[in-house]
């Protein structure tokens, strides 16, 4: 049974040790050292995690990744070093990204090369890389995409005259990046196939 002269143990390990061995025992140096504070996170580790998070489930251009790192205040030297390393191992590849982007946007939005070039530029893809990728776009595939767009929109011009229908449909294709020659030719043929007068000798103005 403890007496009033004995030290009480209220949960402090050091007090418990003294109660057992007596006050003659000095606490070990380790017992007097306060808990270590968590070290500051290494900038490169932080940047690497940002990059891996950004690349999870979605490819991104080098320019997009550099912008993300800049927003998180990662020093430029650290960002460049890591991005170079990610390129070396194939995790960052602007040409592969551009090809994937072009294929996806052609399929989902029916975009032509001119519109695709603008989007790649906004993604930070170098012009020579974009040209190299866009040179591989098949003109026949591009024209077929234009035809699909026009066919989907034919219902929306059912109650307007042929001249207005031609201008609206060709204008829609122009906004998708198609040149006047392709746009006007496709619209004229698709209107004719739908039993309307597609032989409208008027260039698209919208």
PDB file of C-alpha atoms in Angstrom:
ATOM      1  CA  UNK A   1       0.000   0.000   0.000  1.00  0.00           C
ATOM      2  CA  UNK A   2       1.350   3.415  -0.853  1.00  0.00           C
ATOM      3  CA  UNK A   3       1.941   6.032   1.832  1.00  0.00           C
ATOM      4  CA  UNK A   4       1.604   9.801   1.673  1.00  0.00           C
ATOM      5  CA  UNK A   5       5.383  10.086   1.297  1.00  0.00           C
ATOM      6  CA  UNK A   6       5.415   7.929  -1.805  1.00  0.00           C
ATOM      7  CA  UNK A   7       5.075   9.664  -5.146  1.00  0.00           C
ATOM      8  CA  UNK A   8       1.802   9.113  -6.909  1.00  0.00           C
ATOM      9  CA  UNK A   9       1.630   7.900 -10.538  1.00  0.00           C
ATOM     10  CA  UNK A  10      -0.894   9.901 -12.481  1.00  0.00           C
ATOM     11  CA  UNK A  11       0.004   8.477 -15.857  1.00  0.00           C
ATOM     12  CA  UNK A  12       3.452  10.050 -16.311  1.00  0.00           C
ATOM     13  CA  UNK A  13       5.860   7.234 -17.198  1.00  0.00           C
ATOM     14  CA  UNK A  14       8.800   9.038 -15.578  1.00  0.00           C
ATOM     15  CA  UNK A  15       6.932   9.366 -12.251  1.00  0.00           C
ATOM     16  CA  UNK A  16       6.092   5.681 -12.374  1.00  0.00           C
ATOM     17  CA  UNK A  17       9.734   4.735 -12.881  1.00  0.00           C
ATOM     18  CA  UNK A  18      10.821   6.883  -9.926  1.00  0.00           C
ATOM     19  CA  UNK A  19       8.122   5.326  -7.734  1.00  0.00           C
ATOM     20  CA  UNK A  20       9.473   1.863  -8.533  1.00  0.00           C
ATOM     21  CA  UNK A  21      13.252   2.391  -8.292  1.00  0.00           C
ATOM     22  CA  UNK A  22      13.292   5.268  -5.860  1.00  0.00           C
ATOM     23  CA  UNK A  23      14.304   8.876  -6.320  1.00  0.00           C
ATOM     24  CA  UNK A  24      17.965   7.856  -6.670  1.00  0.00           C
ATOM     25  CA  UNK A  25      17.375   6.898 -10.291  1.00  0.00           C
ATOM     26  CA  UNK A  26      17.748   9.760 -12.699  1.00  0.00           C
ATOM     27  CA  UNK A  27      15.399   9.759 -15.674  1.00  0.00           C
ATOM     28  CA  UNK A  28      17.040   8.697 -18.884  1.00  0.00           C
ATOM     29  CA  UNK A  29      18.000  11.505 -21.249  1.00  0.00           C
ATOM     30  CA  UNK A  30      15.508  10.159 -23.752  1.00  0.00           C
ATOM     31  CA  UNK A  31      12.709  10.597 -21.240  1.00  0.00           C
ATOM     32  CA  UNK A  32      13.458  14.322 -20.956  1.00  0.00           C
ATOM     33  CA  UNK A  33      13.548  14.972 -24.699  1.00  0.00           C
ATOM     34  CA  UNK A  34      10.279  16.419 -25.944  1.00  0.00           C
ATOM     35  CA  UNK A  35       8.596  14.623 -28.839  1.00  0.00           C
ATOM     36  CA  UNK A  36      10.169  15.468 -32.167  1.00  0.00           C
ATOM     37  CA  UNK A  37       8.205  17.765 -34.400  1.00  0.00           C
ATOM     38  CA  UNK A  38       7.267  16.441 -37.815  1.00  0.00           C
ATOM     39  CA  UNK A  39       9.871  17.670 -40.283  1.00  0.00           C
ATOM     40  CA  UNK A  40       8.866  20.043 -43.034  1.00  0.00           C
ATOM     41  CA  UNK A  41       7.740  18.057 -46.074  1.00  0.00           C
ATOM     42  CA  UNK A  42      10.398  17.767 -48.744  1.00  0.00           C
ATOM     43  CA  UNK A  43       9.547  20.000 -51.720  1.00  0.00           C
ATOM     44  CA  UNK A  44      10.366  17.307 -54.229  1.00  0.00           C
ATOM     45  CA  UNK A  45       8.184  14.750 -52.446  1.00  0.00           C
ATOM     46  CA  UNK A  46       5.303  17.219 -52.383  1.00  0.00           C
ATOM     47  CA  UNK A  47       5.754  18.001 -56.087  1.00  0.00           C
ATOM     48  CA  UNK A  48       5.947  14.311 -56.980  1.00  0.00           C
ATOM     49  CA  UNK A  49       2.670  13.626 -55.177  1.00  0.00           C
ATOM     50  CA  UNK A  50       1.005  16.520 -56.982  1.00  0.00           C
ATOM     51  CA  UNK A  51       2.118  15.142 -60.340  1.00  0.00           C
ATOM     52  CA  UNK A  52       1.020  11.601 -59.579  1.00  0.00           C
ATOM     53  CA  UNK A  53      -2.365  12.824 -58.342  1.00  0.00           C
ATOM     54  CA  UNK A  54      -2.831  14.882 -61.497  1.00  0.00           C
ATOM     55  CA  UNK A  55      -1.912  11.968 -63.748  1.00  0.00           C
ATOM     56  CA  UNK A  56      -4.144   9.449 -62.015  1.00  0.00           C
ATOM     57  CA  UNK A  57      -6.795   8.399 -64.496  1.00  0.00           C
ATOM     58  CA  UNK A  58      -6.046  11.190 -66.971  1.00  0.00           C
ATOM     59  CA  UNK A  59      -3.138  12.161 -69.185  1.00  0.00           C
ATOM     60  CA  UNK A  60      -2.028  15.790 -69.080  1.00  0.00           C
ATOM     61  CA  UNK A  61       0.384  17.933 -71.037  1.00  0.00           C
ATOM     62  CA  UNK A  62       3.645  19.092 -69.525  1.00  0.00           C
ATOM     63  CA  UNK A  63       2.391  22.667 -69.609  1.00  0.00           C
ATOM     64  CA  UNK A  64      -0.723  21.778 -67.611  1.00  0.00           C
ATOM     65  CA  UNK A  65       1.349  19.958 -64.997  1.00  0.00           C
ATOM     66  CA  UNK A  66       3.816  22.834 -64.734  1.00  0.00           C
ATOM     67  CA  UNK A  67       0.897  25.192 -64.146  1.00  0.00           C
ATOM     68  CA  UNK A  68      -0.439  22.958 -61.341  1.00  0.00           C
ATOM     69  CA  UNK A  69       2.971  22.924 -59.652  1.00  0.00           C
ATOM     70  CA  UNK A  70       3.268  26.684 -59.946  1.00  0.00           C
ATOM     71  CA  UNK A  71      -0.125  27.138 -58.300  1.00  0.00           C
ATOM     72  CA  UNK A  72       1.121  25.038 -55.379  1.00  0.00           C
ATOM     73  CA  UNK A  73       4.232  27.226 -55.069  1.00  0.00           C
ATOM     74  CA  UNK A  74       6.668  24.500 -56.081  1.00  0.00           C
ATOM     75  CA  UNK A  75      10.010  26.153 -57.008  1.00  0.00           C
ATOM     76  CA  UNK A  76      10.675  26.255 -60.745  1.00  0.00           C
ATOM     77  CA  UNK A  77      13.926  24.332 -60.425  1.00  0.00           C
ATOM     78  CA  UNK A  78      12.199  21.485 -58.588  1.00  0.00           C
ATOM     79  CA  UNK A  79       9.318  21.488 -61.061  1.00  0.00           C
ATOM     80  CA  UNK A  80      11.577  21.334 -64.114  1.00  0.00           C
ATOM     81  CA  UNK A  81      13.713  18.570 -62.633  1.00  0.00           C
ATOM     82  CA  UNK A  82      10.712  16.399 -61.809  1.00  0.00           C
ATOM     83  CA  UNK A  83       8.945  17.037 -65.098  1.00  0.00           C
ATOM     84  CA  UNK A  84      12.120  16.088 -66.970  1.00  0.00           C
ATOM     85  CA  UNK A  85      12.290  12.880 -64.960  1.00  0.00           C
ATOM     86  CA  UNK A  86       8.624  12.084 -65.622  1.00  0.00           C
ATOM     87  CA  UNK A  87       9.252  12.605 -69.333  1.00  0.00           C
ATOM     88  CA  UNK A  88      12.245  10.252 -69.244  1.00  0.00           C
ATOM     89  CA  UNK A  89      10.121   7.414 -67.872  1.00  0.00           C
ATOM     90  CA  UNK A  90       7.178   8.156 -70.194  1.00  0.00           C
ATOM     91  CA  UNK A  91       4.711   9.464 -67.636  1.00  0.00           C
ATOM     92  CA  UNK A  92       4.652  12.826 -69.408  1.00  0.00           C
ATOM     93  CA  UNK A  93       4.526  12.688 -73.205  1.00  0.00           C
ATOM     94  CA  UNK A  94       3.110  15.662 -75.078  1.00  0.00           C
ATOM     95  CA  UNK A  95       2.895  13.887 -78.424  1.00  0.00           C
ATOM     96  CA  UNK A  96       1.027  10.918 -76.949  1.00  0.00           C
ATOM     97  CA  UNK A  97      -1.237  13.329 -75.075  1.00  0.00           C
ATOM     98  CA  UNK A  98      -1.939  15.276 -78.282  1.00  0.00           C
ATOM     99  CA  UNK A  99      -2.840  12.118 -80.202  1.00  0.00           C
ATOM    100  CA  UNK A 100      -5.190  10.991 -77.449  1.00  0.00           C
ATOM    101  CA  UNK A 101      -6.787  14.440 -77.265  1.00  0.00           C
ATOM    102  CA  UNK A 102      -7.304  14.658 -81.026  1.00  0.00           C
ATOM    103  CA  UNK A 103      -8.877  11.209 -81.201  1.00  0.00           C
ATOM    104  CA  UNK A 104     -11.178  11.917 -78.275  1.00  0.00           C
ATOM    105  CA  UNK A 105     -12.325  15.335 -79.498  1.00  0.00           C
ATOM    106  CA  UNK A 106     -12.865  14.120 -83.027  1.00  0.00           C
ATOM    107  CA  UNK A 107     -15.019  11.290 -81.756  1.00  0.00           C
ATOM    108  CA  UNK A 108     -17.011  13.195 -79.141  1.00  0.00           C
ATOM    109  CA  UNK A 109     -17.292  16.668 -80.712  1.00  0.00           C
ATOM    110  CA  UNK A 110     -16.565  16.115 -84.399  1.00  0.00           C
ATOM    111  CA  UNK A 111     -13.868  18.801 -84.375  1.00  0.00           C
ATOM    112  CA  UNK A 112     -11.796  19.484 -87.474  1.00  0.00           C
ATOM    113  CA  UNK A 113      -8.060  20.120 -87.547  1.00  0.00           C
ATOM    114  CA  UNK A 114      -8.291  23.893 -87.232  1.00  0.00           C
ATOM    115  CA  UNK A 115     -10.327  23.697 -84.016  1.00  0.00           C
ATOM    116  CA  UNK A 116      -8.144  20.883 -82.708  1.00  0.00           C
ATOM    117  CA  UNK A 117      -5.009  22.952 -83.303  1.00  0.00           C
ATOM    118  CA  UNK A 118      -6.489  25.778 -81.220  1.00  0.00           C
ATOM    119  CA  UNK A 119      -7.325  23.414 -78.383  1.00  0.00           C
ATOM    120  CA  UNK A 120      -3.857  21.842 -78.405  1.00  0.00           C
ATOM    121  CA  UNK A 121      -2.310  25.301 -78.263  1.00  0.00           C
ATOM    122  CA  UNK A 122      -4.415  26.109 -75.193  1.00  0.00           C
ATOM    123  CA  UNK A 123      -3.147  22.868 -73.651  1.00  0.00           C
ATOM    124  CA  UNK A 124       0.416  24.103 -74.088  1.00  0.00           C
ATOM    125  CA  UNK A 125       1.361  21.693 -76.885  1.00  0.00           C
ATOM    126  CA  UNK A 126       4.157  23.046 -79.079  1.00  0.00           C
ATOM    127  CA  UNK A 127       3.068  24.010 -82.597  1.00  0.00           C
ATOM    128  CA  UNK A 128       5.467  21.589 -84.294  1.00  0.00           C
ATOM    129  CA  UNK A 129       4.191  18.708 -82.150  1.00  0.00           C
ATOM    130  CA  UNK A 130       0.588  19.664 -82.901  1.00  0.00           C
ATOM    131  CA  UNK A 131       1.285  19.847 -86.639  1.00  0.00           C
ATOM    132  CA  UNK A 132       2.949  16.450 -86.578  1.00  0.00           C
ATOM    133  CA  UNK A 133      -0.077  14.903 -84.882  1.00  0.00           C
ATOM    134  CA  UNK A 134      -2.688  16.715 -86.969  1.00  0.00           C
ATOM    135  CA  UNK A 135      -0.955  15.716 -90.201  1.00  0.00           C
ATOM    136  CA  UNK A 136      -2.050  12.165 -89.428  1.00  0.00           C
ATOM    137  CA  UNK A 137      -5.735  13.070 -89.337  1.00  0.00           C
ATOM    138  CA  UNK A 138      -7.444  11.308 -92.245  1.00  0.00           C
ATOM    139  CA  UNK A 139      -9.359  13.835 -94.428  1.00  0.00           C
ATOM    140  CA  UNK A 140     -11.975  11.169 -95.143  1.00  0.00           C
ATOM    141  CA  UNK A 141     -12.553  10.664 -91.407  1.00  0.00           C
ATOM    142  CA  UNK A 142     -12.836  14.415 -90.978  1.00  0.00           C
ATOM    143  CA  UNK A 143     -15.435  14.694 -93.751  1.00  0.00           C
ATOM    144  CA  UNK A 144     -17.426  11.802 -92.345  1.00  0.00           C
ATOM    145  CA  UNK A 145     -17.468  13.506 -88.953  1.00  0.00           C
ATOM    146  CA  UNK A 146     -18.825  16.654 -90.634  1.00  0.00           C
ATOM    147  CA  UNK A 147     -21.585  14.613 -92.265  1.00  0.00           C
ATOM    148  CA  UNK A 148     -22.600  13.106 -88.931  1.00  0.00           C
ATOM    149  CA  UNK A 149     -22.823  16.572 -87.410  1.00  0.00           C
ATOM    150  CA  UNK A 150     -25.027  17.841 -90.230  1.00  0.00           C
ATOM    151  CA  UNK A 151     -27.326  14.810 -90.096  1.00  0.00           C
ATOM    152  CA  UNK A 152     -27.860  15.315 -86.370  1.00  0.00           C
ATOM    153  CA  UNK A 153     -28.803  18.959 -86.974  1.00  0.00           C
ATOM    154  CA  UNK A 154     -31.123  18.490 -89.940  1.00  0.00           C
ATOM    155  CA  UNK A 155     -34.145  18.308 -87.681  1.00  0.00           C
ATOM    156  CA  UNK A 156     -33.395  21.750 -86.237  1.00  0.00           C
ATOM    157  CA  UNK A 157     -33.670  23.402 -89.676  1.00  0.00           C
ATOM    158  CA  UNK A 158     -36.736  21.507 -90.817  1.00  0.00           C
ATOM    159  CA  UNK A 159     -38.954  24.602 -90.735  1.00  0.00           C
ATOM    160  CA  UNK A 160     -36.588  27.129 -92.318  1.00  0.00           C
ATOM    161  CA  UNK A 161     -35.969  27.685 -96.010  1.00  0.00           C
ATOM    162  CA  UNK A 162     -33.073  26.048 -97.800  1.00  0.00           C
ATOM    163  CA  UNK A 163     -30.879  29.144 -97.920  1.00  0.00           C
ATOM    164  CA  UNK A 164     -31.157  29.710 -94.160  1.00  0.00           C
ATOM    165  CA  UNK A 165     -30.700  25.999 -93.500  1.00  0.00           C
ATOM    166  CA  UNK A 166     -27.519  25.985 -95.573  1.00  0.00           C
ATOM    167  CA  UNK A 167     -26.107  28.994 -93.781  1.00  0.00           C
ATOM    168  CA  UNK A 168     -26.922  27.654 -90.312  1.00  0.00           C
ATOM    169  CA  UNK A 169     -25.509  24.208 -90.935  1.00  0.00           C
ATOM    170  CA  UNK A 170     -22.385  25.505 -92.641  1.00  0.00           C
ATOM    171  CA  UNK A 171     -21.926  28.004 -89.807  1.00  0.00           C
ATOM    172  CA  UNK A 172     -22.114  25.167 -87.290  1.00  0.00           C
ATOM    173  CA  UNK A 173     -19.377  23.310 -89.171  1.00  0.00           C
ATOM    174  CA  UNK A 174     -17.252  26.453 -89.351  1.00  0.00           C
ATOM    175  CA  UNK A 175     -17.376  26.727 -85.559  1.00  0.00           C
ATOM    176  CA  UNK A 176     -16.141  23.138 -85.394  1.00  0.00           C
ATOM    177  CA  UNK A 177     -13.091  24.111 -87.432  1.00  0.00           C
ATOM    178  CA  UNK A 178     -14.157  23.085 -90.940  1.00  0.00           C
ATOM    179  CA  UNK A 179     -13.124  25.236 -93.862  1.00  0.00           C
ATOM    180  CA  UNK A 180     -15.760  26.848 -96.130  1.00  0.00           C
ATOM    181  CA  UNK A 181     -15.179  24.411 -98.984  1.00  0.00           C
ATOM    182  CA  UNK A 182     -15.735  21.291 -96.916  1.00  0.00           C
ATOM    183  CA  UNK A 183     -18.539  22.823 -94.870  1.00  0.00           C
ATOM    184  CA  UNK A 184     -20.549  24.102 -97.818  1.00  0.00           C
ATOM    185  CA  UNK A 185     -20.003  20.935 -99.863  1.00  0.00           C
ATOM    186  CA  UNK A 186     -21.078  18.587 -97.075  1.00  0.00           C
ATOM    187  CA  UNK A 187     -24.149  20.663 -96.222  1.00  0.00           C
ATOM    188  CA  UNK A 188     -25.252  20.855 -99.840  1.00  0.00           C
ATOM    189  CA  UNK A 189     -24.945  17.085-100.303  1.00  0.00           C
ATOM    190  CA  UNK A 190     -26.683  16.216 -97.052  1.00  0.00           C
ATOM    191  CA  UNK A 191     -29.583  18.563 -97.760  1.00  0.00           C
ATOM    192  CA  UNK A 192     -29.988  17.042-101.192  1.00  0.00           C
ATOM    193  CA  UNK A 193     -29.934  13.538 -99.690  1.00  0.00           C
ATOM    194  CA  UNK A 194     -32.720  14.655 -97.337  1.00  0.00           C
ATOM    195  CA  UNK A 195     -34.842  15.714-100.319  1.00  0.00           C
ATOM    196  CA  UNK A 196     -34.182  19.420-100.009  1.00  0.00           C
ATOM    197  CA  UNK A 197     -32.599  21.865-102.406  1.00  0.00           C
ATOM    198  CA  UNK A 198     -28.967  21.695-101.406  1.00  0.00           C
ATOM    199  CA  UNK A 199     -27.731  23.381-104.572  1.00  0.00           C
ATOM    200  CA  UNK A 200     -27.566  26.821-102.967  1.00  0.00           C
ATOM    201  CA  UNK A 201     -24.792  28.872-104.473  1.00  0.00           C
ATOM    202  CA  UNK A 202     -23.992  30.898-101.373  1.00  0.00           C
ATOM    203  CA  UNK A 203     -20.904  30.646 -99.177  1.00  0.00           C
ATOM    204  CA  UNK A 204     -21.392  30.116 -95.457  1.00  0.00           C
ATOM    205  CA  UNK A 205     -21.278  33.316 -93.456  1.00  0.00           C
ATOM    206  CA  UNK A 206     -21.916  32.038 -89.909  1.00  0.00           C
TER     207      UNK A 206
END
